[in-house]
């Protein structure tokens, strides 16, 4: 089990950038798969990006490819989501999530941070 706290959300204009952070508490953070999800009003929670314990290039939903970048710093127990070229469609509450195994559900969730992109 790992505890997650998101931060970095806010209000930005179309085309702007924002970096979200997810700070994790736990002794085995580096062994967790980490991901970002988002949920807009009236919509289901949507997968955004994922990274394994080793990092790598990441895995992204099609709508954010080329604009968003997920990364992690295991020494700081933190995962990031760099969001560039933001669009109004990106407006949502963003959540980070963690799990040990790929086939498991995302069992650890943060409280969420609001991202609003003005048109």
PDB file of C-alpha atoms in Angstrom:
ATOM      1  CA  UNK A   1       0.000   0.000   0.000  1.00  0.00           C
ATOM      2  CA  UNK A   2       1.150   3.496  -0.848  1.00  0.00           C
ATOM      3  CA  UNK A   3      -0.359   6.875   0.021  1.00  0.00           C
ATOM      4  CA  UNK A   4      -0.584   9.443  -2.785  1.00  0.00           C
ATOM      5  CA  UNK A   5      -0.977  13.231  -2.739  1.00  0.00           C
ATOM      6  CA  UNK A   6      -1.404  15.192  -5.982  1.00  0.00           C
ATOM      7  CA  UNK A   7      -0.533  18.846  -6.473  1.00  0.00           C
ATOM      8  CA  UNK A   8       0.152  21.353  -9.238  1.00  0.00           C
ATOM      9  CA  UNK A   9      -3.307  21.806 -10.711  1.00  0.00           C
ATOM     10  CA  UNK A  10      -4.686  25.204 -11.592  1.00  0.00           C
ATOM     11  CA  UNK A  11      -6.127  27.478 -14.260  1.00  0.00           C
ATOM     12  CA  UNK A  12      -4.264  27.938 -17.541  1.00  0.00           C
ATOM     13  CA  UNK A  13      -5.038  29.307 -20.992  1.00  0.00           C
ATOM     14  CA  UNK A  14      -5.317  27.208 -24.123  1.00  0.00           C
ATOM     15  CA  UNK A  15      -1.809  26.359 -25.321  1.00  0.00           C
ATOM     16  CA  UNK A  16      -0.297  26.747 -21.886  1.00  0.00           C
ATOM     17  CA  UNK A  17       1.619  24.264 -19.775  1.00  0.00           C
ATOM     18  CA  UNK A  18       1.273  22.757 -16.339  1.00  0.00           C
ATOM     19  CA  UNK A  19       3.186  20.151 -14.359  1.00  0.00           C
ATOM     20  CA  UNK A  20       1.363  17.903 -11.925  1.00  0.00           C
ATOM     21  CA  UNK A  21       3.146  16.132  -9.091  1.00  0.00           C
ATOM     22  CA  UNK A  22       2.170  13.056  -7.112  1.00  0.00           C
ATOM     23  CA  UNK A  23       4.076  12.500  -3.900  1.00  0.00           C
ATOM     24  CA  UNK A  24       4.038   8.968  -2.516  1.00  0.00           C
ATOM     25  CA  UNK A  25       4.636   7.704   0.994  1.00  0.00           C
ATOM     26  CA  UNK A  26       5.967   4.191   1.389  1.00  0.00           C
ATOM     27  CA  UNK A  27       9.082   2.084   1.574  1.00  0.00           C
ATOM     28  CA  UNK A  28       8.675   0.416  -1.820  1.00  0.00           C
ATOM     29  CA  UNK A  29       7.610   3.255  -4.116  1.00  0.00           C
ATOM     30  CA  UNK A  30      10.131   2.284  -6.771  1.00  0.00           C
ATOM     31  CA  UNK A  31       8.458  -1.113  -7.238  1.00  0.00           C
ATOM     32  CA  UNK A  32       5.029   0.358  -8.098  1.00  0.00           C
ATOM     33  CA  UNK A  33       3.514   0.982 -11.469  1.00  0.00           C
ATOM     34  CA  UNK A  34       2.199   4.547 -11.527  1.00  0.00           C
ATOM     35  CA  UNK A  35      -0.440   6.229 -13.646  1.00  0.00           C
ATOM     36  CA  UNK A  36      -2.456   9.392 -14.157  1.00  0.00           C
ATOM     37  CA  UNK A  37      -6.205   9.382 -14.732  1.00  0.00           C
ATOM     38  CA  UNK A  38      -8.659  12.224 -15.190  1.00  0.00           C
ATOM     39  CA  UNK A  39     -12.378  12.744 -14.786  1.00  0.00           C
ATOM     40  CA  UNK A  40     -14.417  15.542 -16.310  1.00  0.00           C
ATOM     41  CA  UNK A  41     -17.884  16.456 -14.983  1.00  0.00           C
ATOM     42  CA  UNK A  42     -20.482  13.932 -16.100  1.00  0.00           C
ATOM     43  CA  UNK A  43     -17.887  11.573 -17.567  1.00  0.00           C
ATOM     44  CA  UNK A  44     -16.224   8.350 -16.486  1.00  0.00           C
ATOM     45  CA  UNK A  45     -12.696   8.338 -15.185  1.00  0.00           C
ATOM     46  CA  UNK A  46     -10.268   8.128 -18.112  1.00  0.00           C
ATOM     47  CA  UNK A  47      -6.769   6.707 -18.333  1.00  0.00           C
ATOM     48  CA  UNK A  48      -4.174   9.333 -19.271  1.00  0.00           C
ATOM     49  CA  UNK A  49      -0.639   7.971 -18.827  1.00  0.00           C
ATOM     50  CA  UNK A  50       1.271   5.124 -17.213  1.00  0.00           C
ATOM     51  CA  UNK A  51       4.859   4.345 -16.252  1.00  0.00           C
ATOM     52  CA  UNK A  52       6.467   1.218 -14.829  1.00  0.00           C
ATOM     53  CA  UNK A  53       8.900   1.068 -11.921  1.00  0.00           C
ATOM     54  CA  UNK A  54      11.752   1.481 -14.409  1.00  0.00           C
ATOM     55  CA  UNK A  55      10.231   4.551 -16.072  1.00  0.00           C
ATOM     56  CA  UNK A  56      10.778   4.306 -19.789  1.00  0.00           C
ATOM     57  CA  UNK A  57       8.995   6.270 -22.493  1.00  0.00           C
ATOM     58  CA  UNK A  58       5.569   5.849 -20.949  1.00  0.00           C
ATOM     59  CA  UNK A  59       2.154   4.826 -22.214  1.00  0.00           C
ATOM     60  CA  UNK A  60      -0.462   7.442 -23.149  1.00  0.00           C
ATOM     61  CA  UNK A  61      -4.022   7.740 -24.298  1.00  0.00           C
ATOM     62  CA  UNK A  62      -4.236   8.916 -27.911  1.00  0.00           C
ATOM     63  CA  UNK A  63      -5.670  12.334 -27.109  1.00  0.00           C
ATOM     64  CA  UNK A  64      -2.578  13.408 -25.134  1.00  0.00           C
ATOM     65  CA  UNK A  65       0.220  11.764 -27.133  1.00  0.00           C
ATOM     66  CA  UNK A  66       2.878  14.277 -28.072  1.00  0.00           C
ATOM     67  CA  UNK A  67       1.606  16.790 -25.509  1.00  0.00           C
ATOM     68  CA  UNK A  68       1.874  15.057 -22.118  1.00  0.00           C
ATOM     69  CA  UNK A  69       4.901  13.356 -20.575  1.00  0.00           C
ATOM     70  CA  UNK A  70       4.896  11.103 -17.522  1.00  0.00           C
ATOM     71  CA  UNK A  71       8.086  10.714 -15.514  1.00  0.00           C
ATOM     72  CA  UNK A  72       9.160   9.607 -12.068  1.00  0.00           C
ATOM     73  CA  UNK A  73      11.907  10.319  -9.583  1.00  0.00           C
ATOM     74  CA  UNK A  74      12.191   7.304  -7.319  1.00  0.00           C
ATOM     75  CA  UNK A  75      14.700   9.058  -5.057  1.00  0.00           C
ATOM     76  CA  UNK A  76      12.006  11.656  -4.300  1.00  0.00           C
ATOM     77  CA  UNK A  77       9.082   9.199  -4.319  1.00  0.00           C
ATOM     78  CA  UNK A  78       7.356  11.403  -6.874  1.00  0.00           C
ATOM     79  CA  UNK A  79       5.702  10.921 -10.256  1.00  0.00           C
ATOM     80  CA  UNK A  80       5.066  13.855 -12.604  1.00  0.00           C
ATOM     81  CA  UNK A  81       2.793  14.687 -15.491  1.00  0.00           C
ATOM     82  CA  UNK A  82       4.120  17.459 -17.717  1.00  0.00           C
ATOM     83  CA  UNK A  83       1.237  18.848 -19.761  1.00  0.00           C
ATOM     84  CA  UNK A  84       1.971  21.061 -22.759  1.00  0.00           C
ATOM     85  CA  UNK A  85      -0.239  22.575 -25.460  1.00  0.00           C
ATOM     86  CA  UNK A  86      -3.238  22.304 -23.181  1.00  0.00           C
ATOM     87  CA  UNK A  87      -6.738  22.318 -24.632  1.00  0.00           C
ATOM     88  CA  UNK A  88     -10.134  23.005 -23.036  1.00  0.00           C
ATOM     89  CA  UNK A  89     -10.876  19.287 -23.464  1.00  0.00           C
ATOM     90  CA  UNK A  90      -8.118  18.586 -20.924  1.00  0.00           C
ATOM     91  CA  UNK A  91     -10.176  20.225 -18.177  1.00  0.00           C
ATOM     92  CA  UNK A  92     -10.763  17.621 -15.470  1.00  0.00           C
ATOM     93  CA  UNK A  93      -9.805  16.454 -12.025  1.00  0.00           C
ATOM     94  CA  UNK A  94      -6.533  14.582 -12.359  1.00  0.00           C
ATOM     95  CA  UNK A  95      -5.720  11.616 -10.127  1.00  0.00           C
ATOM     96  CA  UNK A  96      -2.598   9.551  -9.693  1.00  0.00           C
ATOM     97  CA  UNK A  97      -2.793   5.836  -9.024  1.00  0.00           C
ATOM     98  CA  UNK A  98      -0.476   2.986  -8.073  1.00  0.00           C
ATOM     99  CA  UNK A  99      -0.366  -0.791  -8.260  1.00  0.00           C
ATOM    100  CA  UNK A 100       2.170  -3.579  -7.898  1.00  0.00           C
ATOM    101  CA  UNK A 101       1.131  -5.825 -10.778  1.00  0.00           C
ATOM    102  CA  UNK A 102      -0.133  -4.988 -14.258  1.00  0.00           C
ATOM    103  CA  UNK A 103      -3.132  -7.335 -13.973  1.00  0.00           C
ATOM    104  CA  UNK A 104      -4.271  -5.868 -10.655  1.00  0.00           C
ATOM    105  CA  UNK A 105      -6.767  -3.023 -10.412  1.00  0.00           C
ATOM    106  CA  UNK A 106      -5.464   0.428  -9.525  1.00  0.00           C
ATOM    107  CA  UNK A 107      -5.866   0.094  -5.772  1.00  0.00           C
ATOM    108  CA  UNK A 108      -4.172   3.249  -4.464  1.00  0.00           C
ATOM    109  CA  UNK A 109      -5.519   6.673  -5.424  1.00  0.00           C
ATOM    110  CA  UNK A 110      -4.774  10.267  -4.559  1.00  0.00           C
ATOM    111  CA  UNK A 111      -7.414  12.878  -3.756  1.00  0.00           C
ATOM    112  CA  UNK A 112      -7.171  14.563  -7.150  1.00  0.00           C
ATOM    113  CA  UNK A 113      -6.135  18.005  -8.370  1.00  0.00           C
ATOM    114  CA  UNK A 114      -8.247  20.269 -10.586  1.00  0.00           C
ATOM    115  CA  UNK A 115      -6.947  21.335 -13.985  1.00  0.00           C
ATOM    116  CA  UNK A 116      -8.945  23.976 -15.845  1.00  0.00           C
ATOM    117  CA  UNK A 117      -8.023  25.148 -19.350  1.00  0.00           C
ATOM    118  CA  UNK A 118      -9.771  28.309 -20.483  1.00  0.00           C
ATOM    119  CA  UNK A 119     -10.730  28.890 -24.101  1.00  0.00           C
TER     120      UNK A 119
END
